[in-house]
PDB file of C-alpha atoms and ligand atoms in Angstrom:
ATOM      1  CA  UNK C 949      -7.572  16.618   6.208  1.00 79.00           C
ATOM      2  CA  UNK C 950      -9.054  12.787   5.194  1.00 86.00           C
ATOM      3  CA  UNK C 951     -11.777  11.359   7.202  1.00 96.00           C
ATOM      4  CA  UNK C 952     -10.887   8.131   9.191  1.00 98.00           C
ATOM      5  CA  UNK C 953     -13.019   5.416   8.116  1.00 98.00           C
ATOM      6  CA  UNK C 954     -15.209   3.073  10.427  1.00 98.00           C
ATOM      7  CA  UNK C 955     -14.480  -0.631  11.082  1.00 97.00           C
ATOM      8  CA  UNK C 956     -17.905  -1.603   8.749  1.00 97.00           C
ATOM      9  CA  UNK C 957     -16.556   0.642   6.103  1.00 98.00           C
ATOM     10  CA  UNK C 958     -12.826  -0.793   6.309  1.00 98.00           C
ATOM     11  CA  UNK C 959     -14.477  -4.367   6.277  1.00 97.00           C
ATOM     12  CA  UNK C 960     -16.226  -3.527   2.997  1.00 97.00           C
ATOM     13  CA  UNK C 961     -13.711  -1.921   1.333  1.00 97.00           C
ATOM     14  CA  UNK C 962     -10.740  -4.478   2.203  1.00 97.00           C
ATOM     15  CA  UNK C 963     -13.667  -7.496   1.110  1.00 96.00           C
ATOM     16  CA  UNK C 964     -13.305  -5.780  -2.438  1.00 95.00           C
ATOM     17  CA  UNK C 965      -9.438  -5.587  -2.398  1.00 96.00           C
ATOM     18  CA  UNK C 966      -7.620  -8.851  -3.042  1.00 95.00           C
ATOM     19  CA  UNK C 967      -3.856  -9.536  -1.903  1.00 97.00           C
ATOM     20  CA  UNK C 968      -4.249  -6.770   1.121  1.00 98.00           C
ATOM     21  CA  UNK C 969      -4.887  -7.477   4.486  1.00 98.00           C
ATOM     22  CA  UNK C 970      -5.973  -5.080   7.434  1.00 98.00           C
ATOM     23  CA  UNK C 971      -3.642  -4.981  10.385  1.00 98.00           C
ATOM     24  CA  UNK C 972      -4.863  -2.773  13.136  1.00 96.00           C
ATOM     25  CA  UNK C 973      -5.188   0.757  11.447  1.00 97.00           C
ATOM     26  CA  UNK C 974      -2.981  -0.481   8.694  1.00 98.00           C
ATOM     27  CA  UNK C 975      -3.385  -1.930   4.825  1.00 98.00           C
ATOM     28  CA  UNK C 976      -0.452  -4.541   4.542  1.00 98.00           C
ATOM     29  CA  UNK C 977       0.461  -6.497   1.030  1.00 98.00           C
ATOM     30  CA  UNK C 978       3.687  -8.338   0.694  1.00 98.00           C
ATOM     31  CA  UNK C 979       5.052  -8.787  -2.806  1.00 98.00           C
ATOM     32  CA  UNK C 980       7.853 -11.419  -3.845  1.00 98.00           C
ATOM     33  CA  UNK C 981      10.179 -11.351  -6.466  1.00 98.00           C
ATOM     34  CA  UNK C 982      12.716 -13.293  -8.262  1.00 98.00           C
ATOM     35  CA  UNK C 983      15.888 -11.130  -6.599  1.00 98.00           C
ATOM     36  CA  UNK C 984      16.542  -7.817  -5.657  1.00 98.00           C
ATOM     37  CA  UNK C 985      16.966  -6.092  -8.904  1.00 98.00           C
ATOM     38  CA  UNK C 986      13.041  -6.952  -9.450  1.00 98.00           C
ATOM     39  CA  UNK C 987      12.145  -6.111  -5.891  1.00 98.00           C
ATOM     40  CA  UNK C 988      13.965  -2.625  -6.541  1.00 98.00           C
ATOM     41  CA  UNK C 989      12.364  -2.049 -10.094  1.00 98.00           C
ATOM     42  CA  UNK C 990       8.812  -2.781  -8.718  1.00 98.00           C
ATOM     43  CA  UNK C 991       9.501   0.016  -5.506  1.00 98.00           C
ATOM     44  CA  UNK C 992      10.577   2.286  -8.228  1.00 98.00           C
ATOM     45  CA  UNK C 993       7.280   1.688  -9.899  1.00 98.00           C
ATOM     46  CA  UNK C 994       5.442   3.256  -6.568  1.00 98.00           C
ATOM     47  CA  UNK C 995       6.900   6.553  -7.044  1.00 98.00           C
ATOM     48  CA  UNK C 996       4.473   8.063  -9.573  1.00 98.00           C
ATOM     49  CA  UNK C 997       1.097   6.629  -7.925  1.00 98.00           C
ATOM     50  CA  UNK C 998       2.005   7.988  -4.546  1.00 98.00           C
ATOM     51  CA  UNK C 999       3.265  11.472  -5.325  1.00 98.00           C
ATOM     52  CA  UNK C1000       0.230  11.958  -7.900  1.00 98.00           C
ATOM     53  CA  UNK C1001      -1.793  10.521  -4.794  1.00 98.00           C
ATOM     54  CA  UNK C1002       0.257  13.088  -2.546  1.00 98.00           C
ATOM     55  CA  UNK C1003       0.153   9.898  -0.497  1.00 98.00           C
ATOM     56  CA  UNK C1004       3.071   7.233   0.235  1.00 98.00           C
ATOM     57  CA  UNK C1005       3.481   3.936   1.576  1.00 98.00           C
ATOM     58  CA  UNK C1006       5.787   2.553   4.234  1.00 98.00           C
ATOM     59  CA  UNK C1007       7.794   0.293   2.574  1.00 98.00           C
ATOM     60  CA  UNK C1008      10.320  -2.394   3.726  1.00 98.00           C
ATOM     61  CA  UNK C1009      12.580  -4.223   1.386  1.00 98.00           C
ATOM     62  CA  UNK C1010      14.071  -7.708   2.434  1.00 98.00           C
ATOM     63  CA  UNK C1011      16.094  -8.687  -0.479  1.00 98.00           C
ATOM     64  CA  UNK C1012      13.647 -10.174  -2.994  1.00 98.00           C
ATOM     65  CA  UNK C1013      10.164  -9.537  -0.668  1.00 98.00           C
ATOM     66  CA  UNK C1014       8.754  -6.176  -0.311  1.00 98.00           C
ATOM     67  CA  UNK C1015       6.186  -5.276   2.233  1.00 98.00           C
ATOM     68  CA  UNK C1016       3.921  -2.324   1.654  1.00 98.00           C
ATOM     69  CA  UNK C1017       1.802  -0.485   4.493  1.00 98.00           C
ATOM     70  CA  UNK C1018      -0.668   2.043   4.042  1.00 98.00           C
ATOM     71  CA  UNK C1019      -2.110   4.207   6.620  1.00 98.00           C
ATOM     72  CA  UNK C1020      -3.085   7.645   6.731  1.00 98.00           C
ATOM     73  CA  UNK C1021      -0.681   9.145   9.026  1.00 98.00           C
ATOM     74  CA  UNK C1022      -2.194  12.965   9.261  1.00 97.00           C
ATOM     75  CA  UNK C1023      -5.356  11.101  10.572  1.00 98.00           C
ATOM     76  CA  UNK C1024      -3.881   8.483  12.679  1.00 98.00           C
ATOM     77  CA  UNK C1025      -5.593   5.547  10.582  1.00 98.00           C
ATOM     78  CA  UNK C1026      -6.919   3.888   7.427  1.00 98.00           C
ATOM     79  CA  UNK C1027      -8.952   6.424   5.074  1.00 98.00           C
ATOM     80  CA  UNK C1028     -10.078   6.523   1.407  1.00 98.00           C
ATOM     81  CA  UNK C1029      -6.596   7.615   0.565  1.00 98.00           C
ATOM     82  CA  UNK C1030      -5.296   4.079   1.538  1.00 98.00           C
ATOM     83  CA  UNK C1031      -7.653   2.203  -0.381  1.00 98.00           C
ATOM     84  CA  UNK C1032      -6.970   4.399  -3.169  1.00 98.00           C
ATOM     85  CA  UNK C1033      -3.765   4.064  -3.197  1.00 98.00           C
ATOM     86  CA  UNK C1034      -3.694   0.141  -2.735  1.00 98.00           C
ATOM     87  CA  UNK C1035      -5.980  -0.276  -5.494  1.00 98.00           C
ATOM     88  CA  UNK C1036      -3.146   1.393  -7.835  1.00 98.00           C
ATOM     89  CA  UNK C1037      -0.553  -0.441  -6.647  1.00 98.00           C
ATOM     90  CA  UNK C1038      -2.484  -3.756  -7.173  1.00 98.00           C
ATOM     91  CA  UNK C1039      -2.257  -2.861 -10.774  1.00 97.00           C
ATOM     92  CA  UNK C1040       1.631  -2.763 -10.882  1.00 97.00           C
ATOM     93  CA  UNK C1041       3.651  -6.052 -11.607  1.00 92.00           C
TER      94      UNK C1041
HETATM   95  C1  H2B M1949       1.881  17.206   2.917  1.00 58.27           C
HETATM   96  C2  H2B M1949       1.752  15.979   2.647  1.00 58.27           C
HETATM   97  O1  H2B M1949       0.588  15.723   1.813  1.00 58.27           O
HETATM   98  C3  H2B M1949       1.297  15.280   3.629  1.00 58.27           C
HETATM   99  O2  H2B M1949       2.287  15.371   4.628  1.00 58.27           O
HETATM  100  C4  H2B M1949       1.316  13.754   3.150  1.00 58.27           C
HETATM  101  C5  H2B M1949       2.258  13.099   2.662  1.00 58.27           C
HETATM  102  N1  H2B M1949       2.061  11.769   2.427  1.00 58.27           N
HETATM  103  C6  H2B M1949       1.160  10.879   3.296  1.00 58.27           C
HETATM  104  N2  H2B M1949       1.320   9.671   3.101  1.00 58.27           N
HETATM  105  C7  H2B M1949       0.560   8.982   4.057  1.00 58.27           C
HETATM  106  N3  H2B M1949       0.411   7.530   3.973  1.00 58.27           N
HETATM  107  N4  H2B M1949       0.211   9.456   5.152  1.00 58.27           N
HETATM  108  C8  H2B M1949      -0.309  10.684   5.180  1.00 58.27           C
HETATM  109  O3  H2B M1949      -0.867  11.459   6.546  1.00 58.27           O
HETATM  110  C9  H2B M1949       0.682  11.450   4.038  1.00 58.27           C
HETATM  111  N5  H2B M1949       0.320  13.206   4.052  1.00 58.27           N
END
């Protein structure tokens, strides 16, 4: 199982990850799109990296807004897997 990160590690990793915030034991990012269709097109692009990583975001869709939350459920908090997947998601437009 992936190791939980320390507070210092989390802050260090978060400082090098733009567009995401640390909220408790979660990494959060919100993306805004023109409309629902574009929001869903983006959400569908998350499937491949998540499946490849064997690590999955929690996704909340509200019309053209997509809120992505990452945490390692098996570990009960933030691990390297969350930051690695967040970096990949940041590359998706
Ligand atoms: C068996 C399977 O690989 C595990 O349940 C994976 C699936 N995707 C996951 N995603 C996230 N975010 N956290 C997990 O602990 C997790 N575990």
